[in-house]
mmCIF file with all atom_site columns, N, CA and C in Angstrom:
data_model
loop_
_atom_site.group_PDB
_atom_site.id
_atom_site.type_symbol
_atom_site.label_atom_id
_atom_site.label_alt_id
_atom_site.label_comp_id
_atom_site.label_asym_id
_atom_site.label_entity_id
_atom_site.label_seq_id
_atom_site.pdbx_PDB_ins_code
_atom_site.Cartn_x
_atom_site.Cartn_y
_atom_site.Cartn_z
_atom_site.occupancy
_atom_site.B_iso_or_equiv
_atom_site.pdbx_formal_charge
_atom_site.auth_seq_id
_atom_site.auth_comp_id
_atom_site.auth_asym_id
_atom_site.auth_atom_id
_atom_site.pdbx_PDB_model_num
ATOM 1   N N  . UNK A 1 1  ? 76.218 -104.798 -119.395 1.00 94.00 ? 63  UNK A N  1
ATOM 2   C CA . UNK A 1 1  ? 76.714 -105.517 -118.232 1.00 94.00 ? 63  UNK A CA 1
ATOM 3   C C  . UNK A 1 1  ? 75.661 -105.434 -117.134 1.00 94.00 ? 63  UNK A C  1
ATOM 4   N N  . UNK A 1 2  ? 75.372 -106.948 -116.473 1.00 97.00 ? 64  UNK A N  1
ATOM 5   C CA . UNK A 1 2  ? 74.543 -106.421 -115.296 1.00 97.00 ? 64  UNK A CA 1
ATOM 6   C C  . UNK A 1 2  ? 75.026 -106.557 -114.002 1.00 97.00 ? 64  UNK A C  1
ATOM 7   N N  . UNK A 1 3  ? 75.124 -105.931 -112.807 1.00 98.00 ? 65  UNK A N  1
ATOM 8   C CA . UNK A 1 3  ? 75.437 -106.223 -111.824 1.00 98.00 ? 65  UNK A CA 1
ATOM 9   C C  . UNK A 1 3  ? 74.885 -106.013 -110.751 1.00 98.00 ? 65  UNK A C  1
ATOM 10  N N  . UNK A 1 4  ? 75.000 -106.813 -109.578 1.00 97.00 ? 66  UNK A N  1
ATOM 11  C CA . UNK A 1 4  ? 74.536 -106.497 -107.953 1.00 97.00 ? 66  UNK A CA 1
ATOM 12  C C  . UNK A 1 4  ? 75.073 -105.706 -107.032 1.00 97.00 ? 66  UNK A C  1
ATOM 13  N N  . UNK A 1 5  ? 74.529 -105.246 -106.579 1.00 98.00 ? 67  UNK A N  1
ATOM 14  C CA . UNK A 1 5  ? 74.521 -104.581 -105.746 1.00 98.00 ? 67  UNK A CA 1
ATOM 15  C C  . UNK A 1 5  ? 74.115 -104.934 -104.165 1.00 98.00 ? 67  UNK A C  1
ATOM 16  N N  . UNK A 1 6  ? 75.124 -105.092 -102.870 1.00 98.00 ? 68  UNK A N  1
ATOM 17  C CA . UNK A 1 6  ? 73.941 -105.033 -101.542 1.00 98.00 ? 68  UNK A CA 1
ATOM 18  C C  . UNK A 1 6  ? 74.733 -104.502 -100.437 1.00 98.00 ? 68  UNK A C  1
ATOM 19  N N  . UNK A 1 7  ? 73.438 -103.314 -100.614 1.00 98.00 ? 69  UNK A N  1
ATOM 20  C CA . UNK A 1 7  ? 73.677 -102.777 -99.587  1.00 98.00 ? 69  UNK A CA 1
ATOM 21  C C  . UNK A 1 7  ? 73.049 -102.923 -98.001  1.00 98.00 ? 69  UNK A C  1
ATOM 22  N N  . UNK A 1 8  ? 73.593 -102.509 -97.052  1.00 97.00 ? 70  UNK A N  1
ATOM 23  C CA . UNK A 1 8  ? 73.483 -102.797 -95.369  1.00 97.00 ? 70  UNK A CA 1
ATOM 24  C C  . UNK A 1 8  ? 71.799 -102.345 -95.242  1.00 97.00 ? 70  UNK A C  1
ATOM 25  N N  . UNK A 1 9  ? 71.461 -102.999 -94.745  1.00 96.00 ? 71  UNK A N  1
ATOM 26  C CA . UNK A 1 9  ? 69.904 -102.315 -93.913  1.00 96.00 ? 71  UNK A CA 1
ATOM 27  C C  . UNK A 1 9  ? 68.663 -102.392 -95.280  1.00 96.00 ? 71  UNK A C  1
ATOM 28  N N  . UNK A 1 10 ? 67.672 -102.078 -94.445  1.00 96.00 ? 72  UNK A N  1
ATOM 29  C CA . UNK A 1 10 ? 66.750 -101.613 -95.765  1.00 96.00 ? 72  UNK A CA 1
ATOM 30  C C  . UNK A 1 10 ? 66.659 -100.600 -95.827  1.00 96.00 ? 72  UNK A C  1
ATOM 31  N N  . UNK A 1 11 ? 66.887 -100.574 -97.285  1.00 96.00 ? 73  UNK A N  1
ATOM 32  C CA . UNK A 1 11 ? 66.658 -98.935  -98.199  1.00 96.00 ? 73  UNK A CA 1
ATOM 33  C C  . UNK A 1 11 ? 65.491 -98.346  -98.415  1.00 96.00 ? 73  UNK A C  1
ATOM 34  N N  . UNK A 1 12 ? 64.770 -97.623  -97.687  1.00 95.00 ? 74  UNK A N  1
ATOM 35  C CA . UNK A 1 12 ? 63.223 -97.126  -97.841  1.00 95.00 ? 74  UNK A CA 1
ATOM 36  C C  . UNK A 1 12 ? 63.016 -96.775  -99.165  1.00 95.00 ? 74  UNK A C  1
ATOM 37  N N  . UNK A 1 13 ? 61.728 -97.320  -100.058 1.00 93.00 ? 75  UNK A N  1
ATOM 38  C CA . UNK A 1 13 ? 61.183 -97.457  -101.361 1.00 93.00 ? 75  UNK A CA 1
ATOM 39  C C  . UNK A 1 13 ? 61.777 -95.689  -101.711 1.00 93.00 ? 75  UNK A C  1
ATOM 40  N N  . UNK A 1 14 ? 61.312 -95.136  -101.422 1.00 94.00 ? 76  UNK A N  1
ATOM 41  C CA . UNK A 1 14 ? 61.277 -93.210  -101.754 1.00 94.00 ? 76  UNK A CA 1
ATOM 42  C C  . UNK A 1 14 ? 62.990 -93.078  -102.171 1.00 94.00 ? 76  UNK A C  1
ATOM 43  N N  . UNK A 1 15 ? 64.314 -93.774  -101.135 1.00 95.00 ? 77  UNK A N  1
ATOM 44  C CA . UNK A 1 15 ? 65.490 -93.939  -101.266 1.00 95.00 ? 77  UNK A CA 1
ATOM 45  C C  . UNK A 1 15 ? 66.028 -94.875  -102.401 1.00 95.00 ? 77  UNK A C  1
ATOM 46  N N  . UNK A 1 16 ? 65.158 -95.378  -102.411 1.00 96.00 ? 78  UNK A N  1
ATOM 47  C CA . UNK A 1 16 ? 65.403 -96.629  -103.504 1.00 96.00 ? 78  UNK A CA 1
ATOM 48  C C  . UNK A 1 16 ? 65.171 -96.290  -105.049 1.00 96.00 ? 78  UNK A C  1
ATOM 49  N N  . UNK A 1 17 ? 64.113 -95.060  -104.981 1.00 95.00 ? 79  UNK A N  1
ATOM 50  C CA . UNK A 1 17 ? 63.920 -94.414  -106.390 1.00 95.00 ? 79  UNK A CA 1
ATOM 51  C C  . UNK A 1 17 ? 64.766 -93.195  -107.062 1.00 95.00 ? 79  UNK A C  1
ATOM 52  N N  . UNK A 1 18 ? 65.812 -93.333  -106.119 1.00 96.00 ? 80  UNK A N  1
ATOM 53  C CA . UNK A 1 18 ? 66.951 -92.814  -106.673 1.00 96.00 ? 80  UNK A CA 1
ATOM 54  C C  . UNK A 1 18 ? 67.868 -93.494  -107.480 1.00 96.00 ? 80  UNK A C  1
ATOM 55  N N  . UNK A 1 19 ? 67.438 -94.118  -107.707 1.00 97.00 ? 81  UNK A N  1
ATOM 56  C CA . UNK A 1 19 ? 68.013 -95.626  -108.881 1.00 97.00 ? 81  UNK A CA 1
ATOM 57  C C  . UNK A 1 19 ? 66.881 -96.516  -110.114 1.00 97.00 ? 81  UNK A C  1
ATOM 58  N N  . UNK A 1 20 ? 66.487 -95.646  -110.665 1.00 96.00 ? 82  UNK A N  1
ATOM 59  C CA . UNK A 1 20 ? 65.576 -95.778  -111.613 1.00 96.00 ? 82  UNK A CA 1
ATOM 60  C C  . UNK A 1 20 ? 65.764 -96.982  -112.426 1.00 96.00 ? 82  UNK A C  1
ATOM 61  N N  . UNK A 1 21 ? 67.056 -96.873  -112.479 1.00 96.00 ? 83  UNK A N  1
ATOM 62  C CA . UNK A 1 21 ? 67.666 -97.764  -113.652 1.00 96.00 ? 83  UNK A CA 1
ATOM 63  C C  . UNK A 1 21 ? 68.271 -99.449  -112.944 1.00 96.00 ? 83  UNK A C  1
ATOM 64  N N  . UNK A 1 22 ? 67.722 -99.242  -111.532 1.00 97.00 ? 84  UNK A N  1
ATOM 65  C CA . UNK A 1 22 ? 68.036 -100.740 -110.833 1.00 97.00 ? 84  UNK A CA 1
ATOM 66  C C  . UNK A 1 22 ? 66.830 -101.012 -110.335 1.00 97.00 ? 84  UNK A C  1
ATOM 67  N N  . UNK A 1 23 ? 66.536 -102.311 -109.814 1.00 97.00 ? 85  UNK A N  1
ATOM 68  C CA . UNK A 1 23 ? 65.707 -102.868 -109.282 1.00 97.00 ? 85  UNK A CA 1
ATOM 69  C C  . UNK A 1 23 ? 65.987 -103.039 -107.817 1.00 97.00 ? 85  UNK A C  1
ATOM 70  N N  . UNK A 1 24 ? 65.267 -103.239 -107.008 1.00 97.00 ? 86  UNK A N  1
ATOM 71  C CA . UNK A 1 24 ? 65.571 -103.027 -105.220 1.00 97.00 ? 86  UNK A CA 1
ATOM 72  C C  . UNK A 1 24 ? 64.672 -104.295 -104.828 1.00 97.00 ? 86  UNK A C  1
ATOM 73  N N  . UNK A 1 25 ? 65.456 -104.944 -103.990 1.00 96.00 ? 87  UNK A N  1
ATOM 74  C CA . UNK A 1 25 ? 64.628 -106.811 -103.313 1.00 96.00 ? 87  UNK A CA 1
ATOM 75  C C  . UNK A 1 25 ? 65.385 -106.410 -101.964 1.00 96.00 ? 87  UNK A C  1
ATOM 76  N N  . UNK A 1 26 ? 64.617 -106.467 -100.827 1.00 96.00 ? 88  UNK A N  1
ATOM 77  C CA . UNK A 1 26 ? 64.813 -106.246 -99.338  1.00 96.00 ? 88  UNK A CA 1
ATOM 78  C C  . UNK A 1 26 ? 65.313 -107.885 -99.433  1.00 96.00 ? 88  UNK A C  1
ATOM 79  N N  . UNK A 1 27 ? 66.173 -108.237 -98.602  1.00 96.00 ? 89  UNK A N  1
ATOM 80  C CA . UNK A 1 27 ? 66.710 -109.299 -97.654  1.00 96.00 ? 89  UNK A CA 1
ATOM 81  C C  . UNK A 1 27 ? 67.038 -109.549 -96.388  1.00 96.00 ? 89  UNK A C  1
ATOM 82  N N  . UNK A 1 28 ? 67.336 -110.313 -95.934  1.00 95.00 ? 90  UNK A N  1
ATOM 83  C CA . UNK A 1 28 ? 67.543 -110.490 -94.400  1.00 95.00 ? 90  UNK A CA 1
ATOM 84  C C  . UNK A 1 28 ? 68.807 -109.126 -94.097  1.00 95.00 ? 90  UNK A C  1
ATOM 85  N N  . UNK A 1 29 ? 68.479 -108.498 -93.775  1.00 96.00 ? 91  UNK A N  1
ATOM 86  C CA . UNK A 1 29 ? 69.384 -107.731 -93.443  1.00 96.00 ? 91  UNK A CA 1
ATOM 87  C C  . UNK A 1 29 ? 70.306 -106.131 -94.115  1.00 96.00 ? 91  UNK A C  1
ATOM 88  N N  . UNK A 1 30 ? 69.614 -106.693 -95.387  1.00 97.00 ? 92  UNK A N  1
ATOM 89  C CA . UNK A 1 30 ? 70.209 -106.116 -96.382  1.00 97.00 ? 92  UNK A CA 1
ATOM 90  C C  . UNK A 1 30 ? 69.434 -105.423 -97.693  1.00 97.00 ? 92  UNK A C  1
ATOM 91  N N  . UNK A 1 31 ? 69.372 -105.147 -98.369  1.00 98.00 ? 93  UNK A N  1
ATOM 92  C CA . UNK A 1 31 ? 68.461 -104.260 -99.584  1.00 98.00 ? 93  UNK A CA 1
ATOM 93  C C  . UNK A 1 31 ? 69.605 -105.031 -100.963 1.00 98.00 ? 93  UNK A C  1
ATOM 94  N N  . UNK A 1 32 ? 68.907 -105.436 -101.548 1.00 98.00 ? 94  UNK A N  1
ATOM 95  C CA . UNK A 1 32 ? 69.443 -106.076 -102.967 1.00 98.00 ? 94  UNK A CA 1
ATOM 96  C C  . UNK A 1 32 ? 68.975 -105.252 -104.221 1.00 98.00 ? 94  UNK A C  1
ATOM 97  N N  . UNK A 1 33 ? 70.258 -104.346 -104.558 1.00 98.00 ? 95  UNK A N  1
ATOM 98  C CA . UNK A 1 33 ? 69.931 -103.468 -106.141 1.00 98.00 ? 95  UNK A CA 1
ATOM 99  C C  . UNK A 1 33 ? 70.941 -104.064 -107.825 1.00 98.00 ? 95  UNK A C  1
ATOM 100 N N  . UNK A 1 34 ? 69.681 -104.055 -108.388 1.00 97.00 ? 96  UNK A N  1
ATOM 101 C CA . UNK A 1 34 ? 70.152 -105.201 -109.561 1.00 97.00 ? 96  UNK A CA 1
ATOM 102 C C  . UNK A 1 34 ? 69.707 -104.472 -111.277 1.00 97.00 ? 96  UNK A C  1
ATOM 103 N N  . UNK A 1 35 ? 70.678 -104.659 -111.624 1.00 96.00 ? 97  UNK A N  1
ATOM 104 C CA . UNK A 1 35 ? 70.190 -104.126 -113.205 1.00 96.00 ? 97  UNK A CA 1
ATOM 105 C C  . UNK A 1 35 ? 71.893 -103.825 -114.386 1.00 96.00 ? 97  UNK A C  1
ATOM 106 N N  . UNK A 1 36 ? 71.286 -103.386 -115.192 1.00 96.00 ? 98  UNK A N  1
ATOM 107 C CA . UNK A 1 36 ? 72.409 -103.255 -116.611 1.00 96.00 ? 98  UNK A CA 1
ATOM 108 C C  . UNK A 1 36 ? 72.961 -102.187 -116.046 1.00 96.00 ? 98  UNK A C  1
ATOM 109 N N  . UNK A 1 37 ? 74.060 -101.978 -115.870 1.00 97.00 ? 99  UNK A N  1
ATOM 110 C CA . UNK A 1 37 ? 75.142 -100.864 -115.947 1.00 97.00 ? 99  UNK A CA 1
ATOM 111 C C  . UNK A 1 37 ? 75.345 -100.468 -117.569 1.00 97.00 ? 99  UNK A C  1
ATOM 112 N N  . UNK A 1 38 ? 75.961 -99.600  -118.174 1.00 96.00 ? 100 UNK A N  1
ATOM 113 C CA . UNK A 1 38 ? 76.153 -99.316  -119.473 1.00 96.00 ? 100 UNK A CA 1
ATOM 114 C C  . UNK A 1 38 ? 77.563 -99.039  -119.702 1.00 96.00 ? 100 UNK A C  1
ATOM 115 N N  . UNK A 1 39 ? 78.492 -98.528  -118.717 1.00 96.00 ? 101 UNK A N  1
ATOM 116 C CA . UNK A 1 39 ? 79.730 -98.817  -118.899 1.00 96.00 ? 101 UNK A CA 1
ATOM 117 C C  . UNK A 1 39 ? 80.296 -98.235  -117.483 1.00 96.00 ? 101 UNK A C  1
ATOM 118 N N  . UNK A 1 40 ? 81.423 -98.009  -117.272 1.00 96.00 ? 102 UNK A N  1
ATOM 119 C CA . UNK A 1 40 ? 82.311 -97.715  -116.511 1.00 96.00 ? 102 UNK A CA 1
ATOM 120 C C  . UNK A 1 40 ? 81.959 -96.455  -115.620 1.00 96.00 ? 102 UNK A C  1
ATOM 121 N N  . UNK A 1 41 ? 81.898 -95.493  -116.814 1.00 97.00 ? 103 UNK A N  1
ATOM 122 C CA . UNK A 1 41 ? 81.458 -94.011  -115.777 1.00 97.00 ? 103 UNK A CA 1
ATOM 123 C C  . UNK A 1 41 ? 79.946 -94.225  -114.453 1.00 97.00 ? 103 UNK A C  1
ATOM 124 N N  . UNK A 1 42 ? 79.057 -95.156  -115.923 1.00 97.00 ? 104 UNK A N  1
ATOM 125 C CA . UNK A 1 42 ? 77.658 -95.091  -115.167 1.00 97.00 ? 104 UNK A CA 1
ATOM 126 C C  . UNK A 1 42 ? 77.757 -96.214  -113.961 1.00 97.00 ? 104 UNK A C  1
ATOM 127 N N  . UNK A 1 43 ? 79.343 -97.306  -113.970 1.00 97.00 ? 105 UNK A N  1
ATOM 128 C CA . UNK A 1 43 ? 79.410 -97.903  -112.661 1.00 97.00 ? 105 UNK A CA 1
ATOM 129 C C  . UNK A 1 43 ? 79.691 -96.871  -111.095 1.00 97.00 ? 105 UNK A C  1
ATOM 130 N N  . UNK A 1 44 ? 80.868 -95.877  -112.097 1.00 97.00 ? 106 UNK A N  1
ATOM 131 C CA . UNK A 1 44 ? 81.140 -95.260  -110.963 1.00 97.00 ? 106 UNK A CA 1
ATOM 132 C C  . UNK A 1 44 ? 80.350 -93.876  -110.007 1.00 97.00 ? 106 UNK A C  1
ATOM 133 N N  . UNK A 1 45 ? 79.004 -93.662  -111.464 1.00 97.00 ? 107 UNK A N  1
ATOM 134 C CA . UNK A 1 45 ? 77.886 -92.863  -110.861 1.00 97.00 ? 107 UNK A CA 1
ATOM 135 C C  . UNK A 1 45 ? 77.441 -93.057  -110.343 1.00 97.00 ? 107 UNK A C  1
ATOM 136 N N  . UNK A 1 46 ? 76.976 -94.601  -110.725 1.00 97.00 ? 108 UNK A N  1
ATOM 137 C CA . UNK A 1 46 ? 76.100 -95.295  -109.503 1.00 97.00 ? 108 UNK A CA 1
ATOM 138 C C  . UNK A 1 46 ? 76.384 -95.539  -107.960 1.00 97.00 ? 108 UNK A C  1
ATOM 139 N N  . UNK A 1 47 ? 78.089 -96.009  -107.994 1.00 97.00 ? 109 UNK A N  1
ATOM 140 C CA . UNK A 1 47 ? 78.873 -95.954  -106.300 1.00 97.00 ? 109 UNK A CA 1
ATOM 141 C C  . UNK A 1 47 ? 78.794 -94.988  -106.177 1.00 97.00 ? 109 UNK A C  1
ATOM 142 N N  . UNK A 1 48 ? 78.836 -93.547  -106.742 1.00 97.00 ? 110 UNK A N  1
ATOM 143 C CA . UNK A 1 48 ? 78.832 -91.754  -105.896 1.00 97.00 ? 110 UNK A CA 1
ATOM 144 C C  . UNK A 1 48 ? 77.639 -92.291  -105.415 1.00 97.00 ? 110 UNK A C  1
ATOM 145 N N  . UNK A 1 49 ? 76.099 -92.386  -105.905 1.00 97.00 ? 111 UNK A N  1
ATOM 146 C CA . UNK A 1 49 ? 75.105 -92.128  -105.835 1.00 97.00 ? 111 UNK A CA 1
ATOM 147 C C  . UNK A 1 49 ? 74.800 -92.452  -104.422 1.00 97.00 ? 111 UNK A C  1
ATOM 148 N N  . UNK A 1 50 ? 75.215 -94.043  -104.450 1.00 97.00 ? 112 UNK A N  1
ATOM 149 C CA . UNK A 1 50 ? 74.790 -94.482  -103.123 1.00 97.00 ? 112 UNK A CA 1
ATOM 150 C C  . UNK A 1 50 ? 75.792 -94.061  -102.170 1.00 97.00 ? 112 UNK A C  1
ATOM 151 N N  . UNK A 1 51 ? 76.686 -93.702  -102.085 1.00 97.00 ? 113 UNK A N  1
ATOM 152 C CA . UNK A 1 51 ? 77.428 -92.945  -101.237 1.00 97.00 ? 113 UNK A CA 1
ATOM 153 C C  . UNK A 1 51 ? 77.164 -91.538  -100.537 1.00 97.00 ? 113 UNK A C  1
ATOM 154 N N  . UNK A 1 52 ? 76.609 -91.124  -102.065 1.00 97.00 ? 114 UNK A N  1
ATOM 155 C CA . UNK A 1 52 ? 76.057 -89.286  -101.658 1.00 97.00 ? 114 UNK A CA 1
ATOM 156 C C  . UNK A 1 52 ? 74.668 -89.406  -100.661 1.00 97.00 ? 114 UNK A C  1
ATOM 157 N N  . UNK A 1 53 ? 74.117 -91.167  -100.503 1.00 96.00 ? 115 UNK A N  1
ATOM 158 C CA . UNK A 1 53 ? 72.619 -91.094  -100.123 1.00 96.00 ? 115 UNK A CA 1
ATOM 159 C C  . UNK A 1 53 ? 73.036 -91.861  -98.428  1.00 96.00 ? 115 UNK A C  1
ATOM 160 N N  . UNK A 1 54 ? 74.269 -91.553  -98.258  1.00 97.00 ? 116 UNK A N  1
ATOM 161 C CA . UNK A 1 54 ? 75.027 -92.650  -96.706  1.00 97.00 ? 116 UNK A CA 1
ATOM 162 C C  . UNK A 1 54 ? 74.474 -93.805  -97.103  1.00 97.00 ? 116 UNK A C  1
ATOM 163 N N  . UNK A 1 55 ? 74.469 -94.359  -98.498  1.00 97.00 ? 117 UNK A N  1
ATOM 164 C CA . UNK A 1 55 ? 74.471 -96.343  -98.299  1.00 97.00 ? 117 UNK A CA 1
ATOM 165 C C  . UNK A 1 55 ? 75.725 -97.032  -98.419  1.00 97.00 ? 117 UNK A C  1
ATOM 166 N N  . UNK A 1 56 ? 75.708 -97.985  -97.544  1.00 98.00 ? 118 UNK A N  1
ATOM 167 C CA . UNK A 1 56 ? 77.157 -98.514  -97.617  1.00 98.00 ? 118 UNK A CA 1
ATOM 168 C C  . UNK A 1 56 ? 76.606 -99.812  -98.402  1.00 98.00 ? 118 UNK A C  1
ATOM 169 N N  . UNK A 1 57 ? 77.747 -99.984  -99.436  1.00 98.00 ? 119 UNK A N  1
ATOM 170 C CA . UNK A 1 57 ? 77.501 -101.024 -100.003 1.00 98.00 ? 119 UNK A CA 1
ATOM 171 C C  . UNK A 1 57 ? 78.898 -102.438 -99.607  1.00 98.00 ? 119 UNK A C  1
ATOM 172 N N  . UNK A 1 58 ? 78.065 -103.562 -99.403  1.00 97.00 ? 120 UNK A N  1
ATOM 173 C CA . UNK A 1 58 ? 78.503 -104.530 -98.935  1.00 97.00 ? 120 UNK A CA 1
ATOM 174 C C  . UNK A 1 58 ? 79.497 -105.223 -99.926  1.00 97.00 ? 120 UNK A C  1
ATOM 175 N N  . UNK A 1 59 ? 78.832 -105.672 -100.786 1.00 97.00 ? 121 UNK A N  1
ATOM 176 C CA . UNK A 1 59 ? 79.507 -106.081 -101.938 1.00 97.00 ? 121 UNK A CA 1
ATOM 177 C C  . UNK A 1 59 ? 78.532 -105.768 -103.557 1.00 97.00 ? 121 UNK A C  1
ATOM 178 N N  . UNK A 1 60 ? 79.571 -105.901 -103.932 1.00 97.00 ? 122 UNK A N  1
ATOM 179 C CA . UNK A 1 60 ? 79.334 -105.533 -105.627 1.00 97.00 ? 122 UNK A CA 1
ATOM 180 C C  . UNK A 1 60 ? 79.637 -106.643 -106.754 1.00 97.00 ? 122 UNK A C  1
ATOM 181 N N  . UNK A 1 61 ? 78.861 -107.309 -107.587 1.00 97.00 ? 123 UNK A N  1
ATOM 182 C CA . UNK A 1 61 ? 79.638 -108.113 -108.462 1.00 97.00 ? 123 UNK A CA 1
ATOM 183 C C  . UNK A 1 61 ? 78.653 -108.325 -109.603 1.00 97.00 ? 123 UNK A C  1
ATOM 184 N N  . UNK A 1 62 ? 79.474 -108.294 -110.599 1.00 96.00 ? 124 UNK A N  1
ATOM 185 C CA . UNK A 1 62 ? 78.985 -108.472 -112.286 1.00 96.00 ? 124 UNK A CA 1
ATOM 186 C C  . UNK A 1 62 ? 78.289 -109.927 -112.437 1.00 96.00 ? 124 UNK A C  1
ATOM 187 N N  . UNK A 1 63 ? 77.329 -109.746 -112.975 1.00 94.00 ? 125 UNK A N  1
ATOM 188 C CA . UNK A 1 63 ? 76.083 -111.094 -113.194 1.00 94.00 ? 125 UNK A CA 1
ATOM 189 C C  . UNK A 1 63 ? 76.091 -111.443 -114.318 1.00 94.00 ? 125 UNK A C  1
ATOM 190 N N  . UNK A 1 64 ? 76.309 -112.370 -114.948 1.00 91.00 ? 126 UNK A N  1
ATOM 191 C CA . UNK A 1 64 ? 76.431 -113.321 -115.859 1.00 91.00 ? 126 UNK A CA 1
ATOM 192 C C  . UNK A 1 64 ? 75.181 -112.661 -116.957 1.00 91.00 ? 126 UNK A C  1
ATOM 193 N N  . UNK A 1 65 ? 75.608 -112.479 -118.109 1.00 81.00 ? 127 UNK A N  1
ATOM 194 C CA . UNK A 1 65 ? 74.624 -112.145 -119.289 1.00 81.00 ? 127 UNK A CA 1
ATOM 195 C C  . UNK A 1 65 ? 73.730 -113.309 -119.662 1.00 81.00 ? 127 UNK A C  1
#
């Protein structure tokens, strides 16, 4: 499964490599993290993750295979 991710502000590169397994695209306003999830747990590791790092995430949604 792949999905998006965007979170508020930009995410400094060093913050951003706490997500190995996503890709990071700065936007107007916002930091765009993108890649394969593998199932359920590793969705909900990934929301601790950015939570444990104060990122608020804006919205979240599953990307078309």
């Amino acid at each position: 499964m792949r999905y998006e991710f965007r979170v508020t502000g930009s995410v400094p590169r060093l913050m951003a490599e706490a997500f190995p397994e996503l890709a990071a695209e700065p936007v107007p306003r916002q930091t765009l993290f993108f890649g394969t999830v593998t199932d359920e747990a590793h969705l909900y590791g990934l929301l601790a993750r950015f939570q444990a790092l104060g990122l608020k995430v804006e919205e979240m949604r599953r990307l078309p295979e």
